[in-house]
Short mmCIF file of C-alpha atoms in Angstrom, two decimals:
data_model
loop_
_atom_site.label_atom_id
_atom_site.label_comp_id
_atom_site.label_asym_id
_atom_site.label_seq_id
_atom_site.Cartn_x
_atom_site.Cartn_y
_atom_site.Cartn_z
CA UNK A 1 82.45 65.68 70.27
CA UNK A 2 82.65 67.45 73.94
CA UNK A 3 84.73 70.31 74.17
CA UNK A 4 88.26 70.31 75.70
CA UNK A 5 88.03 71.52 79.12
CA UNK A 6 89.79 74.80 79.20
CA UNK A 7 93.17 74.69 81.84
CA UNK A 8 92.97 77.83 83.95
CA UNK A 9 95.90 79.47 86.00
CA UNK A 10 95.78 78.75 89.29
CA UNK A 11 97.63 79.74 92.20
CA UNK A 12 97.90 77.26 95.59
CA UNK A 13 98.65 78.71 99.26
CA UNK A 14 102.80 77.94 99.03
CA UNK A 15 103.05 77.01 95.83
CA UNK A 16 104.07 78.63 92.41
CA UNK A 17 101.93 79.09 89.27
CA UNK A 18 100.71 76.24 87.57
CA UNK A 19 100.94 78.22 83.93
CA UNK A 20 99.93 76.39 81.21
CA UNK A 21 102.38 74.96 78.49
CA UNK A 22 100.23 76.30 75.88
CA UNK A 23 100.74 79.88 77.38
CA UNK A 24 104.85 79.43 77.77
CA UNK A 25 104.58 78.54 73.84
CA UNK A 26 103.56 81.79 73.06
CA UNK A 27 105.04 83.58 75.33
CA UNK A 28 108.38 81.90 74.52
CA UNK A 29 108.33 80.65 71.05
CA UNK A 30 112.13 79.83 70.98
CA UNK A 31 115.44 81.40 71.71
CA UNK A 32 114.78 84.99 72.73
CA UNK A 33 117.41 87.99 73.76
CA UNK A 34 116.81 89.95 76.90
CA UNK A 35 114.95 92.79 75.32
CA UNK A 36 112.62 90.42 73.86
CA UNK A 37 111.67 88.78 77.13
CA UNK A 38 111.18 92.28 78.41
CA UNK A 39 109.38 92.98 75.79
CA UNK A 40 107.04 90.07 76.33
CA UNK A 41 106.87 90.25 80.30
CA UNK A 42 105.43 93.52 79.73
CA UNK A 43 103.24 92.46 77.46
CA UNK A 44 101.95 89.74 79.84
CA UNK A 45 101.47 92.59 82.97
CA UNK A 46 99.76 94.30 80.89
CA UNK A 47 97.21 91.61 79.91
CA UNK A 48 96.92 90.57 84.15
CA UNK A 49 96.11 93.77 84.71
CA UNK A 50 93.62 94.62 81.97
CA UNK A 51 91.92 90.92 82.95
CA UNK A 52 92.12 92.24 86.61
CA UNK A 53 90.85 95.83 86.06
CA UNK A 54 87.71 94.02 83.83
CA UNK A 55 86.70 92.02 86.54
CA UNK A 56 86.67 94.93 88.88
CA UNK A 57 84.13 96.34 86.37
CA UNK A 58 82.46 92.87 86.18
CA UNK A 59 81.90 93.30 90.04
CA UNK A 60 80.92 96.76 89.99
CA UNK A 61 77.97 96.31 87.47
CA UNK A 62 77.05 92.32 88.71
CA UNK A 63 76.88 90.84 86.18
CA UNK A 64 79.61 89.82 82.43
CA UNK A 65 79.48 91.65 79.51
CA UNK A 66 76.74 90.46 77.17
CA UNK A 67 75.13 88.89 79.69
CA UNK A 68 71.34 88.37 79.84
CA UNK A 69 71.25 89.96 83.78
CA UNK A 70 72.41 93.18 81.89
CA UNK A 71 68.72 93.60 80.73
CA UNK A 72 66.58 96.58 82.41
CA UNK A 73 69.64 97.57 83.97
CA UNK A 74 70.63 101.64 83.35
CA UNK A 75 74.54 100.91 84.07
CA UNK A 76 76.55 99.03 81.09
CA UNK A 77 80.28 98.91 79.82
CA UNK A 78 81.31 101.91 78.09
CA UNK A 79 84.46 100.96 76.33
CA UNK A 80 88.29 101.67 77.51
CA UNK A 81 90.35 104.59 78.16
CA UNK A 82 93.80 104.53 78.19
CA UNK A 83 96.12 105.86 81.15
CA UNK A 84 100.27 105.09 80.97
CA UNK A 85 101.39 103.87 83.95
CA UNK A 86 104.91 104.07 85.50
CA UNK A 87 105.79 100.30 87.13
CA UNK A 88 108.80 98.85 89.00
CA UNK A 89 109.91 97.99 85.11
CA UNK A 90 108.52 99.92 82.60
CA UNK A 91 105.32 102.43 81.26
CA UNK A 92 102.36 100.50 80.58
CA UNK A 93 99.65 101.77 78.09
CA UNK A 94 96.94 100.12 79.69
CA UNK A 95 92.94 99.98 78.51
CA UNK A 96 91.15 100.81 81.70
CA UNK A 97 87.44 99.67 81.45
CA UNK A 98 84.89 102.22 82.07
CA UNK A 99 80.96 102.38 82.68
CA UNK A 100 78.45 104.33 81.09
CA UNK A 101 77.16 106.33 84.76
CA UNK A 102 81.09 106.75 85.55
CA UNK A 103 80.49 105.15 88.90
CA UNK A 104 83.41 102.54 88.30
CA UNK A 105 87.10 103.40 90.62
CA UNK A 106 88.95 100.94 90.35
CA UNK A 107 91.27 99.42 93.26
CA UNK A 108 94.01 97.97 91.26
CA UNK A 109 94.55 101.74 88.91
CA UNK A 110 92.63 104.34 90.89
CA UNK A 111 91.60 107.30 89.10
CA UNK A 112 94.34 109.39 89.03
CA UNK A 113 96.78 107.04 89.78
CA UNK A 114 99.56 107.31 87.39
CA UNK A 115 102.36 104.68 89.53
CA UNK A 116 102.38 101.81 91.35
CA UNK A 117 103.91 102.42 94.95
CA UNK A 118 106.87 100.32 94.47
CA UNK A 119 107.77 102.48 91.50
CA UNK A 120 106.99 105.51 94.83
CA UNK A 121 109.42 103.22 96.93
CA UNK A 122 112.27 103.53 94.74
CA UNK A 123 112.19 107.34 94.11
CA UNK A 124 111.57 107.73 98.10
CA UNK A 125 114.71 105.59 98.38
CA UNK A 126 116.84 107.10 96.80
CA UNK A 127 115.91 110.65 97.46
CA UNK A 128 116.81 109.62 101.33
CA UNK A 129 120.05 108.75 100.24
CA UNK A 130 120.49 112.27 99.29
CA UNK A 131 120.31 112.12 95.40
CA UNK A 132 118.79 115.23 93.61
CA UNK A 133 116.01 115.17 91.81
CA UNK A 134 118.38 115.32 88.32
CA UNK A 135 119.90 112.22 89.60
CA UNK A 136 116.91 110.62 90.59
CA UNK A 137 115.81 111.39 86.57
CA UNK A 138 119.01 110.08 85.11
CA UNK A 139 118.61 106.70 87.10
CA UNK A 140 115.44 105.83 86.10
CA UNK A 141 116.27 106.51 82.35
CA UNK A 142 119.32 104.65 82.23
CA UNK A 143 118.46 101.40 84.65
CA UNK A 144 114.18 101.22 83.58
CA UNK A 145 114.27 103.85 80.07
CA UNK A 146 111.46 105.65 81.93
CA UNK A 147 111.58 109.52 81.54
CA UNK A 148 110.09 111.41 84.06
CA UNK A 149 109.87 115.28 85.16
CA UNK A 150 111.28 116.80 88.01
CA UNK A 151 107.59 117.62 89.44
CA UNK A 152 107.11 114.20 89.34
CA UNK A 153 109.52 112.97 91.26
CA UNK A 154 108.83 116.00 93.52
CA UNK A 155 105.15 114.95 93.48
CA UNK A 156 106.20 112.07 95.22
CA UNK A 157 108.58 112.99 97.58
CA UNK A 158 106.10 115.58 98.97
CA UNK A 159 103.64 113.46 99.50
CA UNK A 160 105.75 111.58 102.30
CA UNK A 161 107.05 114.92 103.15
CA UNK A 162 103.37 115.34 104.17
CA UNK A 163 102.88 111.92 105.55
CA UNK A 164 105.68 112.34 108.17
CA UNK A 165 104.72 115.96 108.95
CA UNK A 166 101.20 114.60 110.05
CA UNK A 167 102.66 111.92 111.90
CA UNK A 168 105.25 114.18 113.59
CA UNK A 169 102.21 116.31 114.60
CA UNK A 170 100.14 113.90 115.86
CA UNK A 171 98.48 114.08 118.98
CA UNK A 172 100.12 112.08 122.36
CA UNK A 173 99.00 110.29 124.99
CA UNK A 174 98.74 112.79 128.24
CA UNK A 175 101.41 110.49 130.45
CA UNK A 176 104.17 108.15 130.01
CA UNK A 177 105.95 105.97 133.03
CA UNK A 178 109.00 105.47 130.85
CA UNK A 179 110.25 107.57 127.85
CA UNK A 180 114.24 106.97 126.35
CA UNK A 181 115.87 110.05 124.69
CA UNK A 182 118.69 108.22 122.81
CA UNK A 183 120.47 109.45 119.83
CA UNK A 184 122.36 108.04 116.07
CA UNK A 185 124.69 109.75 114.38
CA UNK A 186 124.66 109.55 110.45
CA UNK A 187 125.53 110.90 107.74
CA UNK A 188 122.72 113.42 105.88
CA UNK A 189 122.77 115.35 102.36
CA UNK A 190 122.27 119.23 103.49
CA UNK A 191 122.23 121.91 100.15
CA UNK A 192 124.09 119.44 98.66
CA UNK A 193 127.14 118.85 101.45
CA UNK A 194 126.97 115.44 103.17
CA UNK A 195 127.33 116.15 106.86
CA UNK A 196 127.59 114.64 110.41
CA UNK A 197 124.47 114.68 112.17
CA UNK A 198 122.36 113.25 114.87
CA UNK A 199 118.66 111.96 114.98
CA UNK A 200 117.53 112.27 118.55
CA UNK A 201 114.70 109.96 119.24
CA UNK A 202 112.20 109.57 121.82
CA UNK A 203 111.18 106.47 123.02
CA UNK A 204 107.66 106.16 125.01
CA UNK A 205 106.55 103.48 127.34
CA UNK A 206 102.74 103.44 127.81
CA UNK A 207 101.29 102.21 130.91
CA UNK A 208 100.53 98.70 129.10
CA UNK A 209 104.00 97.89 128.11
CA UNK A 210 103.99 98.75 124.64
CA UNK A 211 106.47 100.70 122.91
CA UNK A 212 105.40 104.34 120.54
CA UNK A 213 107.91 106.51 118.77
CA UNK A 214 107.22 109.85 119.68
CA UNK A 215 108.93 111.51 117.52
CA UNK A 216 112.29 112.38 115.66
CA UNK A 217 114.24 115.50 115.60
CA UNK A 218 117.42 116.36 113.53
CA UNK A 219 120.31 118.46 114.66
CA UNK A 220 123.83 118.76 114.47
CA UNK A 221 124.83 119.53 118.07
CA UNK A 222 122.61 118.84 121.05
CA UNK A 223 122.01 121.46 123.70
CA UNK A 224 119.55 123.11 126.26
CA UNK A 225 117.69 124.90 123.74
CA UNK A 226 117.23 121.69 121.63
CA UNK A 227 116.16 119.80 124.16
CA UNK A 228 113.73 122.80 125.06
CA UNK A 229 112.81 122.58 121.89
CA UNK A 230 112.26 118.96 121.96
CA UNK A 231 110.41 118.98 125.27
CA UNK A 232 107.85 122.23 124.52
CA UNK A 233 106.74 120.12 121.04
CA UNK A 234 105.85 116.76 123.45
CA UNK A 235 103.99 119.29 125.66
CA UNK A 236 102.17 121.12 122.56
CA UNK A 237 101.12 117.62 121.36
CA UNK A 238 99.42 116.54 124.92
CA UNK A 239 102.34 115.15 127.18
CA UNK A 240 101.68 116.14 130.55
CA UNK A 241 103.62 113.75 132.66
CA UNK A 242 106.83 111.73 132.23
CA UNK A 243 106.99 109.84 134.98
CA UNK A 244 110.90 108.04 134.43
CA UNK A 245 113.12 109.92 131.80
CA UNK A 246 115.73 107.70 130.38
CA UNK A 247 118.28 110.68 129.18
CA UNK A 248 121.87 112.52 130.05
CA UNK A 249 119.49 115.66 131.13
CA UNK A 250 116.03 116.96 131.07
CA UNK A 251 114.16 119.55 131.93
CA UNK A 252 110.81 120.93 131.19
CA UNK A 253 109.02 118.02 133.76
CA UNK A 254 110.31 119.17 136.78
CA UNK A 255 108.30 116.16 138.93
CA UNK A 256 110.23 113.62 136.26
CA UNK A 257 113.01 111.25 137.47
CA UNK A 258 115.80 111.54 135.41
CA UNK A 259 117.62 108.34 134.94
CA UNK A 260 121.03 108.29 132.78
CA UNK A 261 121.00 105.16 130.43
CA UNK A 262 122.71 102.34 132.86
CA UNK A 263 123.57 100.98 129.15
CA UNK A 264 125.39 104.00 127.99
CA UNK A 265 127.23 104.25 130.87
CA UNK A 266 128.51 101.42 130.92
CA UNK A 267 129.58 101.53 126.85
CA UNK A 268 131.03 104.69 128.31
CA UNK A 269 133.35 103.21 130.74
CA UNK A 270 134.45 100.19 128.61
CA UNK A 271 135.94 103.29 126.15
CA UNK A 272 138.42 103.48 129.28
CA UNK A 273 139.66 99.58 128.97
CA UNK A 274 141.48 98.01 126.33
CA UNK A 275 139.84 95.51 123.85
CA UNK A 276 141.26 92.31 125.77
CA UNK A 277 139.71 93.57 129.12
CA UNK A 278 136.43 94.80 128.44
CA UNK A 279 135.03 91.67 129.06
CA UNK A 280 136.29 91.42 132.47
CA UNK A 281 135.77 95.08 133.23
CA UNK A 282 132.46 94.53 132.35
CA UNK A 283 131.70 91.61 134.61
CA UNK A 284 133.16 93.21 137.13
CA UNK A 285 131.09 96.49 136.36
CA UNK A 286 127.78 94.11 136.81
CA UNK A 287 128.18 94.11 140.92
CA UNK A 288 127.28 97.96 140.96
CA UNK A 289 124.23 98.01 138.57
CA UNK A 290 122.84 94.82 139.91
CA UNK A 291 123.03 95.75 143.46
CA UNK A 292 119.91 95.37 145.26
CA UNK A 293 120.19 99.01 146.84
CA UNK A 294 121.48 102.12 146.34
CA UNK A 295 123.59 101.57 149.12
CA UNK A 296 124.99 98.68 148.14
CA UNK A 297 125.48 99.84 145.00
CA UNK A 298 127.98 102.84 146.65
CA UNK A 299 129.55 99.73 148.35
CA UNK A 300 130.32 97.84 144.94
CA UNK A 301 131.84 100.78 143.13
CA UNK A 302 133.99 101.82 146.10
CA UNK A 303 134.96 97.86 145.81
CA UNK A 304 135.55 98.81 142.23
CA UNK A 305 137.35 101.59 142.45
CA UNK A 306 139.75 99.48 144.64
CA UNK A 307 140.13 96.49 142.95
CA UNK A 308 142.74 95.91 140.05
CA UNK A 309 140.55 96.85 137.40
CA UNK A 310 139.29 99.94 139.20
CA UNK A 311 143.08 100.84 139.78
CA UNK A 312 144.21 100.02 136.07
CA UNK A 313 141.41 102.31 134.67
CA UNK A 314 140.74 105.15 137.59
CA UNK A 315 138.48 107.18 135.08
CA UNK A 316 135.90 104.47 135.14
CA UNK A 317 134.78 104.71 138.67
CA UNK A 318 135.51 108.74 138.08
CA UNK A 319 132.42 108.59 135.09
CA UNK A 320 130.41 106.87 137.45
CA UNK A 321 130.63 109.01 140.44
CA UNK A 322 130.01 112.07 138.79
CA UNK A 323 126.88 110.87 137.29
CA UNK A 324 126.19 109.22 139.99
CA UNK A 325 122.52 111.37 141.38
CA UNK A 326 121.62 110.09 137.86
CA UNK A 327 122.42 106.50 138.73
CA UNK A 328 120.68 105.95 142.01
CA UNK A 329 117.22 106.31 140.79
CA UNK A 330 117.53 102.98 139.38
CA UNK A 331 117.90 101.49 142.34
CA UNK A 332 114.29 102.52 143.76
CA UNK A 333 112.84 101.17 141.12
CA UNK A 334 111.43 97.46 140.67
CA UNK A 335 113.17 94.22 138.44
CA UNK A 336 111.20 94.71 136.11
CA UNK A 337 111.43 98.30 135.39
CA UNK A 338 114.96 97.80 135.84
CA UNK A 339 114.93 95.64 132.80
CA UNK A 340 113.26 98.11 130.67
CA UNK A 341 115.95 101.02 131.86
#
């Protein structure tokens, strides 16, 4: 009598599992409460990854357990060793294959790897929110009944503390032809006191139009020492020229043009004109910063100034005047840079 071909689990590009009914049986032998289901789910992960982590080992040595290629070879299986592993879900006790030289590391469980990185990804999370590390603790336990120690979680959230310190170090390209200073006020944990601050950003162009963070910078006011401070750490990490600086004020590259934000500006005079006008205002606003010249740019916002709008809201033309050395920059410069500005 030939043997019944066995069904395997297969997965299609787009498509779902194609589990067998067999497996579902057993899996789900009737009507089961939620901590039953959990119960078996994990039990399930835990077989996929013991199946996974034995043919890593399979790889490893080339060739199955009991197989005849294992003859003359020195390397064989060597049993399992357990490890625990944290999950999204739950702890997993899982039978990690080993070999008898101790050559075999695993992919899916490195050694040493107690966590999966979305388990990481949730701690990270909410430790950016500003929870504590007792909170962090009391969340897990209550929402996933995993226990954990503070060094733990602290384990973790030093390691991106790490990550972003190398990254906030790392080195620069030696010019720029466009970098934006820009800014976002939020709201940040600080010894345990949620407070107003702002995350100044810089924004680099390089010379083949693509776009590089160069770094972020966290304080509560803004002022010529920060932005000292801000400009002596792009210089210590191999910035020597900025050739346009989209910002309210820099210094530090004397040869730089500084060009105010043509975008802010204009968000700052539509703070002048009601809600039903700012529309209108900002049509209107559109002759000045699309004027072909610098000149003719003068000529619109005296037109401006003298027009209804301009006479309804006198402060707008006012803003624009007075940062107006920082304005006509823009108008030297080519479409296309224009549209980056």
């Amino acid at each position: 009598m030939p043997r019944k071909r066995k069904e395997e689990v297969t997965i299609e590009p787009g498509k779902g599992l194609n589990l067998d009914p067999e497996l579902i049986k057993q899996l789900v032998p009737g009507t089961l409460d939620r901590a039953t289901i959990n119960e078996q789910l994990a039990a399930l992960k835990k077989a996929i990854f013991e199946r996974a982590l034995g043919g890593e080992l399979t790889h490893h040595l080339g060739y199955e357990k009991g197989d005849a290629k294992s003859v003359g070879r020195t390397n064989h299986h060597n049993g399992t060793s357990r490890k625990r592993i944290a999950t999204d879900d739950d702890l997993l006790d899982v039978e990690i294959p080993r070999d008898r030289e101790g050559t075999f590391d695993p992919v899916l469980i490195a050694k040493g790897e107690r966590r999966f990185t979305g388990f990481d990804d949730k701690i990270i999370a909410m430790y950016a929110r500003g929870m504590s590390v007792r909170e962090i603790q009391g969340f897990l336990l209550e929402m996933y009944g995993i226990e954990v120690s503070p060094d733990f979680i602290s384990t973790v959230t030093d390691a991106v503390i790490d990550e972003v310190r190398e990254w906030q170090q790392r080195p620069l390209e030696p010019m720029y032809p466009v970098v934006f200073f820009d800014a976002l006020r939020v709201k940040i944990r600080d010894e345990g006191i949620v407070r107003n601050k702002a995350i100044y950003l810089a924004l680099g162009v390089r010379r083949d139009g693509t776009r590089d963070v160069l770094g972020l910078w966290i304080e509560q006011t803004e002022g010529a020492k920060f932005w000292l401070r801000v400009v002596n750490d792009l210089k210590l990490r191999g910035v020597q020229d900025i050739l346009i600086a989209v910002v309210d004020g820099l210094k530090g590259f004397p040869e730089t043009t500084v060009q105010t934000c043509i975008v802010h500006l204009i968000r700052n005079s539509l703070d002048f004109a009601s809600w039903k006008d700012r529309k209108s205002v900002a049509a209107a606003l559109k002759e000045v910063y699309r004027a072909p010249s610098a000149e003719a740019a003068a000529v619109a916002l005296d037109t401006f100034d003298t027009s209804p709008w301009g006479t309804k809201y006198p402060p707008i033309a006012a803003l624009w005047r007075r940062a107006w050395d920082q304005v006509i920059p823009f108008y030297a410069f080519a479409p296309d840079i224009r549209k980056i500005v």
